[in-house]
Amino acid sequence: MIVAENLTKIYENGAKGIDHLSLRIEDGEFVFVVGSSGSGKTTLVKLLLREVTPTEGKLIVNGDDLSALTRGQMPFYRRRMGVVFQDFRLLTNKTIYENVAFAMQIVGASNRDIRRSVPSVLALVGLQRKAKAYPDQLSGGEQQRTALARAIVNKPPLLLADEPTGNLDPDTAWDIVTLLEDINDRGTTVVVATHAKDIVDQMKKRVITLRNGNLVRDIEKGGYRDEF
Amino acid sequence: MNFRSFSYTIMEAFRGLIKNRLMSAASIITLSSCLFMVSISFCLAVNLDYLLIQMESMMSITVYLEDGMSTEEVNDLIGRVNQIPFVTQLEFISSGEALERFKVDLEDSAHILDGLDKDNPLPNSLVLDIDSLSHWDYVENNLNELKEYGVETIQHGRQAANALMTVNNLLRVVGALVIAGLGVISVVIIFNTIRIAVNTRKTEINIMKYVGATDAFIRGPFIVEGMIIGIFGAVIPLAGAYALYNPVKDFLINSLPVIDFLFHNQSYVFSLLTPLLFAVGVLIGIVGSTISIRRYLNV
Ligand SMILES: Nc1ncnc2c1ncn2[C@@H]1O[C@H](COP(=O)(O)OP(=O)(O)O)[C@@H](O)[C@H]1O
Ligand SMILES: [Mg+2]
């Protein structure tokens, strides 16, 4: 569950990333966050990741009040969320298998758990046959699926995606969104920041629209509509 | 940290070192040079100290007494000299005894003294041992005040000891400055090496942060990298200094016209130097890598 109250992020240069935003996202929801470029989508994701700290207001994620989170608690906070970005962010010197296993290694998983979980997650995203390949041997869609596998391999209750289809052609984009829906069906809360209009329109999920860091529209089973 | 994290940390550290082998080698060489200087200074310092101690125990003040003093007067003077602080030993050598010793010293040529037994020109003397070179002046001043009780002349080898003490102190200061300078250079070089290592793995660190790796887990391999550099940086100069120690010692013993001074033996010196060098090397490695990774952790 995510609760934001008067959440505000003003950058050091004075730019308003998020401006007095209040919203609530329940466990198990699938939510699109839309808005034109510069509307604050990425800032919201960064706030949720605790990559930036709020200037003002309250943010509670998975029961943790982010303002009370210490530096030492941050890694453990982040272990309860997966994240994918537009640019995949894979390790180019590691195989697909190793990229996913890496996420388990660094949280101290046993080799036995790693050997069991990684193949099943790769199967879930349809990459079991590419386990030994390196990222630059894969298409963009396959790379993003690798990133998704890495994001969910530790079974986080929350998945964040910032423009996950931004670098992909429409067909591949749909594969990814379908995967996100699969993941959501398994109980994970999914928050997708995007400006892919047709995808949002067809998915009929909850859509939160931002403008200038502010919530301007929040509808169930909505579509994408730019408001100017 | 469990065993898996531990083996991960060690393996990543070696991978990092090999990946940046040029910088790693440069760091090890710099640190080795620094610690080699430390080793040389250390060997010099402990042996100079040893030399001083030997000189202290070897050197004594000889006080020649006035001619024709009565036994009571001599005993009175001995009593007064004994009152002087820092005098650890006092030996009275009568003029007769002095002549006997002189004969023994002369060995085969002793016969040249044959005629002197009846008209002995050697004075009575007192030989004083003093606990430390630093108290010589004090004792000497006190002796000078005993002139009216029969002290004739005072003889000593203090100048040589003072010179050695000055050299020793100077070496210490210069050594400390050189070592401090090289130490700073080593930290800077290791700092840069690890920074490059960290930089090439920036993406990796970034991803680690997003997936929830702890700072300790991320830092671990880099710290170990610094420690490995430190260990290599200590082993090389240790091996070098160890190999050189005995040849240099033998050379000095054979070429210096010094009377039978002892040097510390190799195993004693290196039983002290080895842990010192490892500690300093590892510490410099840890400091260098800790500084260089700090700012990358704030993601
Ligand atoms: N690191 C930053 N420093 C300063 N201003 C920033 C930074 N990141 C974003 N902004 C500003 O915050 C606002 C929201 O940006 P962002 O959250 O990236 O929007 P979106 O992801 O919807 O395109 C923009 O005005 C942008 O210029
Ligand atoms: Mg953005």
XYZ file of C-alpha atoms in Angstrom, chain A residues 49 51 71 74-76 78-79 83 85 89 91 93-94 102-103 105-111 150 154, chain B residues 2 4-5 8 12 15 19 203-204 206-215 217 219 294 297-299:
50
model
C 12.541 4.313 -4.292
C 16.382 7.900 -4.278
C 20.174 5.034 6.050
C 17.132 1.700 3.273
C 18.498 -1.512 1.691
C 15.850 -3.542 3.483
C 14.271 -1.475 -1.197
C 14.242 -5.253 -1.011
C 12.108 -1.608 -10.281
C 13.694 1.531 -16.110
C 20.218 -1.176 -16.729
C 25.226 -5.634 -16.406
C 29.548 -8.402 -18.579
C 27.139 -10.863 -16.998
C 22.949 -11.104 -9.000
C 19.814 -9.634 -7.419
C 23.297 -12.819 -4.375
C 23.415 -9.326 -3.030
C 20.596 -9.975 -0.596
C 22.467 -13.046 0.619
C 20.351 -15.825 -0.929
C 21.797 -19.342 -0.836
C 23.109 -20.942 -4.018
C 15.585 -9.372 -11.950
C 13.197 -11.634 -4.795
C 27.701 -15.031 6.100
C 28.350 -16.659 0.781
C 28.736 -12.901 1.115
C 31.496 -13.152 -3.006
C 34.897 -9.665 -6.495
C 38.277 -9.671 -10.112
C 40.474 -5.919 -14.243
C 26.368 0.837 -12.960
C 26.808 -2.271 -10.917
C 23.778 1.617 -8.832
C 21.889 -1.592 -9.565
C 23.021 -3.062 -6.271
C 21.582 -0.063 -4.473
C 18.224 -0.468 -6.250
C 18.030 -4.146 -5.437
C 18.749 -3.446 -1.784
C 22.384 -4.308 -1.191
C 23.699 -2.939 2.084
C 26.515 -0.407 2.075
C 28.085 -5.471 1.049
C 31.913 -1.607 0.067
C 32.242 6.853 0.156
C 27.223 5.039 -1.874
C 24.880 7.994 -1.741
C 22.385 6.834 -4.349
